């Protein structure tokens, strides 16, 4: 990994072919994308301007970033489809690796591909790993005084930068306390998650249980298993209480 010397913005050239589509039109197709860590959580793609096939039309607006410099904002036009203010370039960035590159807003595109596989939410971080291991540890999940799950058959998911997650067979969970939720999230490593609320008496604990019914191939071991937010429930493992982790998913204090 290299970094912009003046502002310490990590960058890394990727060897993946990356494509973006808008309303069926090919917006960008590059074999030399650059991963840029604008923040610590995950990278974004910056693409060589000459590999952007859509028209980039300056909006006249600029955006100032203390780390990246002055950015020129563009509308992205692919045929009749227009994504307004969806691209930005930093032609005189203090990070030399960014000059001549364009960032297209991920959410403004309909589809992104790495090679021939769709990728969701954001680019995969090449320095992030997800391991799913079958275990015989005894995992008990409580909300207040109520045991809502008790399992000797967890699959433990270890993901770089996050606490271990305990995925449990649905039959080891108090199904009678679960109420399906319309909430869905996507993960570039695991796929699309469905959620449940936990209802105990008159109290609803919204969206604290999730499952990946059809996970991405690298996470197949968690298919159909249920996981609780450790940040919002009390978990013991082999009789040892686990401290609630502090993560971006922790309740607001």
Short mmCIF file of C-alpha atoms in Angstrom, two decimals:
data_model
loop_
_atom_site.label_atom_id
_atom_site.label_comp_id
_atom_site.label_asym_id
_atom_site.label_seq_id
_atom_site.Cartn_x
_atom_site.Cartn_y
_atom_site.Cartn_z
CA UNK A 1 0.00 0.00 0.00
CA UNK A 2 1.22 3.47 -0.80
CA UNK A 3 -0.07 6.73 0.60
CA UNK A 4 -0.31 10.36 -0.40
CA UNK A 5 2.71 11.81 1.35
CA UNK A 6 1.29 15.18 2.29
CA UNK A 7 -1.97 14.07 3.86
CA UNK A 8 -1.40 10.38 4.54
CA UNK A 9 -4.34 9.08 2.53
CA UNK A 10 -3.69 5.38 1.89
CA UNK A 11 -4.05 4.24 -1.72
CA UNK A 12 -3.46 0.97 -3.49
CA UNK A 13 -3.64 -0.01 -7.15
CA UNK A 14 -5.96 -2.97 -7.67
CA UNK A 15 -5.57 -5.59 -10.39
CA UNK A 16 -9.30 -6.29 -10.63
CA UNK A 17 -11.36 -5.31 -13.62
CA UNK A 18 -14.05 -2.95 -12.33
CA UNK A 19 -17.20 -1.88 -14.18
CA UNK A 20 -20.11 0.38 -13.30
CA UNK A 21 -23.52 0.55 -15.00
CA UNK A 22 -26.34 3.10 -15.00
CA UNK A 23 -29.74 2.24 -16.52
CA UNK A 24 -28.09 -0.52 -18.52
CA UNK A 25 -25.38 1.76 -19.91
CA UNK A 26 -21.71 1.08 -19.23
CA UNK A 27 -20.36 4.04 -17.26
CA UNK A 28 -16.83 2.86 -16.54
CA UNK A 29 -14.63 -0.11 -17.39
CA UNK A 30 -11.12 -0.22 -15.99
CA UNK A 31 -8.40 -2.76 -15.29
CA UNK A 32 -6.45 -0.33 -13.10
CA UNK A 33 -8.76 0.98 -10.37
CA UNK A 34 -7.20 2.59 -7.33
CA UNK A 35 -8.48 1.81 -3.84
CA UNK A 36 -8.50 4.91 -1.65
CA UNK A 37 -9.12 4.86 2.09
CA UNK A 38 -10.90 8.17 2.58
CA UNK A 39 -11.71 6.95 6.10
CA UNK A 40 -10.63 3.96 8.18
CA UNK A 41 -13.63 1.69 7.68
CA UNK A 42 -13.41 0.63 4.03
CA UNK A 43 -11.97 1.84 0.71
CA UNK A 44 -13.63 3.39 -2.31
CA UNK A 45 -12.69 3.12 -5.97
CA UNK A 46 -11.06 5.95 -7.88
CA UNK A 47 -10.99 5.30 -11.63
CA UNK A 48 -8.72 6.68 -14.35
CA UNK A 49 -10.69 9.42 -16.09
CA UNK A 50 -9.91 7.90 -19.51
CA UNK A 51 -11.61 4.65 -18.42
CA UNK A 52 -14.89 6.45 -17.68
CA UNK A 53 -16.98 5.87 -20.81
CA UNK A 54 -19.91 8.04 -19.78
CA UNK A 55 -19.76 11.78 -20.26
CA UNK A 56 -18.55 13.76 -17.29
CA UNK A 57 -20.24 17.16 -17.40
CA UNK A 58 -18.92 19.77 -14.92
CA UNK A 59 -21.69 21.13 -12.74
CA UNK A 60 -19.75 24.28 -11.87
CA UNK A 61 -19.65 23.19 -8.24
CA UNK A 62 -16.55 22.36 -6.25
CA UNK A 63 -16.04 20.55 -2.98
CA UNK A 64 -13.21 21.18 -0.58
CA UNK A 65 -11.58 18.35 1.34
CA UNK A 66 -8.87 19.10 3.86
CA UNK A 67 -7.13 15.86 2.98
CA UNK A 68 -7.86 15.56 -0.75
CA UNK A 69 -7.89 19.16 -1.95
CA UNK A 70 -10.37 21.01 -4.18
CA UNK A 71 -12.70 18.69 -6.08
CA UNK A 72 -14.48 19.33 -9.37
CA UNK A 73 -18.02 17.93 -9.37
CA UNK A 74 -19.51 16.27 -12.46
CA UNK A 75 -22.84 14.94 -13.63
CA UNK A 76 -22.50 11.47 -15.12
CA UNK A 77 -24.40 10.98 -18.37
CA UNK A 78 -24.76 7.51 -19.93
CA UNK A 79 -27.06 7.82 -22.93
CA UNK A 80 -30.26 9.40 -21.70
CA UNK A 81 -29.56 8.50 -18.07
CA UNK A 82 -28.03 11.15 -15.84
CA UNK A 83 -26.65 10.77 -12.33
CA UNK A 84 -26.45 14.32 -11.04
CA UNK A 85 -23.31 15.40 -9.17
CA UNK A 86 -22.29 11.74 -8.98
CA UNK A 87 -18.58 12.11 -9.79
CA UNK A 88 -15.72 14.12 -8.42
CA UNK A 89 -12.08 14.54 -9.36
CA UNK A 90 -9.18 16.23 -7.60
CA UNK A 91 -6.90 17.41 -10.44
CA UNK A 92 -4.50 19.25 -8.11
CA UNK A 93 -4.82 17.03 -5.06
CA UNK A 94 -2.02 17.06 -2.49
CA UNK A 95 -2.28 13.27 -2.79
CA UNK A 96 -0.49 12.75 -6.12
CA UNK A 97 -2.02 9.30 -6.65
CA UNK A 98 -5.46 10.92 -7.05
CA UNK A 99 -4.58 13.24 -9.89
CA UNK A 100 -6.19 12.08 -13.12
CA UNK A 101 -8.65 9.85 -11.26
CA UNK A 102 -12.40 10.19 -10.73
CA UNK A 103 -14.57 8.87 -7.93
CA UNK A 104 -18.10 7.89 -8.99
CA UNK A 105 -20.60 7.70 -6.14
CA UNK A 106 -21.28 4.04 -5.48
CA UNK A 107 -24.94 4.52 -4.66
CA UNK A 108 -25.54 6.56 -7.84
CA UNK A 109 -24.86 3.51 -10.02
CA UNK A 110 -27.25 0.60 -10.54
CA UNK A 111 -24.58 -2.10 -10.69
CA UNK A 112 -20.91 -2.54 -9.87
CA UNK A 113 -18.82 -5.52 -10.91
CA UNK A 114 -15.42 -6.77 -9.85
CA UNK A 115 -14.43 -9.00 -12.76
CA UNK A 116 -17.77 -10.68 -13.63
CA UNK A 117 -19.20 -10.80 -10.12
CA UNK A 118 -21.52 -8.16 -8.68
CA UNK A 119 -20.29 -6.36 -5.59
CA UNK A 120 -22.50 -4.50 -3.15
CA UNK A 121 -22.26 -1.50 -0.81
CA UNK A 122 -18.56 -0.73 -1.36
CA UNK A 123 -15.41 -2.34 -2.76
CA UNK A 124 -14.03 -5.33 -0.92
CA UNK A 125 -11.03 -4.44 1.21
CA UNK A 126 -8.09 -6.67 0.17
CA UNK A 127 -6.76 -6.43 3.73
CA UNK A 128 -9.99 -7.59 5.32
CA UNK A 129 -10.72 -11.26 5.95
CA UNK A 130 -13.85 -13.19 6.93
CA UNK A 131 -13.43 -16.65 8.50
CA UNK A 132 -16.38 -18.82 9.57
CA UNK A 133 -15.52 -21.66 11.91
CA UNK A 134 -17.81 -24.38 13.28
CA UNK A 135 -17.55 -24.59 17.06
CA UNK A 136 -18.85 -26.54 20.06
CA UNK A 137 -18.69 -23.57 22.43
CA UNK A 138 -21.74 -23.03 24.63
CA UNK A 139 -23.30 -19.71 23.66
CA UNK A 140 -26.18 -18.23 25.66
CA UNK A 141 -27.90 -14.99 24.66
CA UNK A 142 -29.96 -13.02 27.17
CA UNK A 143 -32.05 -9.89 26.97
CA UNK A 144 -32.54 -8.79 30.53
CA UNK A 145 -33.46 -11.93 32.47
CA UNK A 146 -34.81 -13.79 29.43
CA UNK A 147 -32.72 -16.43 27.64
CA UNK A 148 -33.44 -15.90 23.95
CA UNK A 149 -30.90 -18.39 22.55
CA UNK A 150 -28.91 -21.31 23.91
CA UNK A 151 -26.63 -23.28 21.61
CA UNK A 152 -23.73 -25.72 21.61
CA UNK A 153 -23.52 -25.50 17.80
CA UNK A 154 -22.45 -21.99 16.88
CA UNK A 155 -20.59 -20.98 13.79
CA UNK A 156 -18.26 -18.14 14.78
CA UNK A 157 -17.60 -15.48 12.16
CA UNK A 158 -14.30 -13.64 12.56
CA UNK A 159 -14.16 -10.46 10.50
CA UNK A 160 -11.22 -8.08 10.51
CA UNK A 161 -11.97 -5.02 12.61
CA UNK A 162 -15.17 -6.37 14.20
CA UNK A 163 -15.87 -8.57 17.24
CA UNK A 164 -16.58 -12.28 16.71
CA UNK A 165 -20.17 -12.92 15.72
CA UNK A 166 -21.99 -16.03 16.92
CA UNK A 167 -24.28 -17.51 14.26
CA UNK A 168 -26.71 -19.97 15.81
CA UNK A 169 -29.12 -22.59 14.42
CA UNK A 170 -32.63 -21.19 14.37
CA UNK A 171 -33.82 -24.17 16.42
CA UNK A 172 -31.57 -22.98 19.26
CA UNK A 173 -33.28 -19.57 19.29
CA UNK A 174 -36.59 -18.68 20.97
CA UNK A 175 -38.51 -18.46 17.70
CA UNK A 176 -41.67 -17.52 19.60
CA UNK A 177 -40.02 -14.22 20.52
CA UNK A 178 -39.01 -13.32 16.97
CA UNK A 179 -41.06 -11.09 14.69
CA UNK A 180 -39.97 -10.68 11.05
CA UNK A 181 -38.82 -7.20 10.09
CA UNK A 182 -38.84 -5.49 6.70
CA UNK A 183 -35.31 -4.26 7.37
CA UNK A 184 -32.58 -5.47 4.99
CA UNK A 185 -28.89 -4.70 4.73
CA UNK A 186 -26.16 -5.69 2.31
CA UNK A 187 -22.55 -6.63 2.93
CA UNK A 188 -19.89 -6.99 0.21
CA UNK A 189 -18.50 -10.06 2.00
CA UNK A 190 -21.67 -11.85 3.13
CA UNK A 191 -24.61 -10.77 0.98
CA UNK A 192 -28.14 -9.59 1.90
CA UNK A 193 -29.31 -9.94 5.50
CA UNK A 194 -32.89 -10.27 6.72
CA UNK A 195 -33.82 -9.12 10.22
CA UNK A 196 -36.10 -9.95 13.12
CA UNK A 197 -37.30 -7.91 16.06
CA UNK A 198 -37.35 -9.57 19.47
CA UNK A 199 -40.58 -8.96 21.38
CA UNK A 200 -40.62 -9.73 25.10
CA UNK A 201 -43.89 -8.84 26.75
CA UNK A 202 -44.69 -5.28 25.73
CA UNK A 203 -41.08 -4.45 24.86
CA UNK A 204 -39.79 -4.53 21.31
CA UNK A 205 -36.09 -4.83 20.56
CA UNK A 206 -36.02 -3.77 16.93
CA UNK A 207 -33.69 -5.33 14.41
CA UNK A 208 -31.28 -7.05 16.80
CA UNK A 209 -31.28 -10.45 15.06
CA UNK A 210 -30.28 -11.12 11.48
CA UNK A 211 -29.68 -13.97 9.08
CA UNK A 212 -28.23 -14.45 5.60
CA UNK A 213 -30.66 -16.85 3.84
CA UNK A 214 -28.49 -16.98 0.69
CA UNK A 215 -25.02 -15.67 1.57
CA UNK A 216 -22.25 -15.06 -0.91
CA UNK A 217 -20.12 -18.13 -1.69
CA UNK A 218 -17.27 -17.24 0.67
CA UNK A 219 -19.72 -17.08 3.61
CA UNK A 220 -21.87 -20.14 2.85
CA UNK A 221 -21.32 -21.62 6.30
CA UNK A 222 -23.66 -19.03 7.89
CA UNK A 223 -26.58 -19.73 5.55
CA UNK A 224 -29.84 -19.67 7.49
CA UNK A 225 -28.22 -19.14 10.89
CA UNK A 226 -29.26 -16.38 13.29
CA UNK A 227 -26.95 -13.78 14.82
CA UNK A 228 -27.53 -11.22 17.57
CA UNK A 229 -25.94 -7.81 17.94
CA UNK A 230 -23.46 -8.41 20.78
CA UNK A 231 -23.61 -4.64 21.32
CA UNK A 232 -27.27 -4.84 22.40
CA UNK A 233 -27.67 -8.17 24.19
CA UNK A 234 -25.80 -10.09 26.92
CA UNK A 235 -23.82 -13.10 25.73
CA UNK A 236 -21.99 -15.76 27.71
CA UNK A 237 -19.56 -18.17 26.06
CA UNK A 238 -18.73 -21.34 27.98
CA UNK A 239 -20.15 -19.68 31.08
CA UNK A 240 -18.03 -16.55 30.75
CA UNK A 241 -19.91 -13.26 30.31
CA UNK A 242 -18.74 -11.33 27.27
CA UNK A 243 -18.23 -7.59 27.46
CA UNK A 244 -20.44 -5.68 25.08
CA UNK A 245 -18.16 -4.39 22.31
CA UNK A 246 -18.03 -0.78 21.19
CA UNK A 247 -18.55 -0.62 17.43
CA UNK A 248 -20.42 1.60 14.93
CA UNK A 249 -23.44 -0.62 15.71
CA UNK A 250 -23.48 0.15 19.43
CA UNK A 251 -26.52 2.01 20.81
CA UNK A 252 -26.12 5.75 21.06
CA UNK A 253 -25.02 6.64 24.56
#
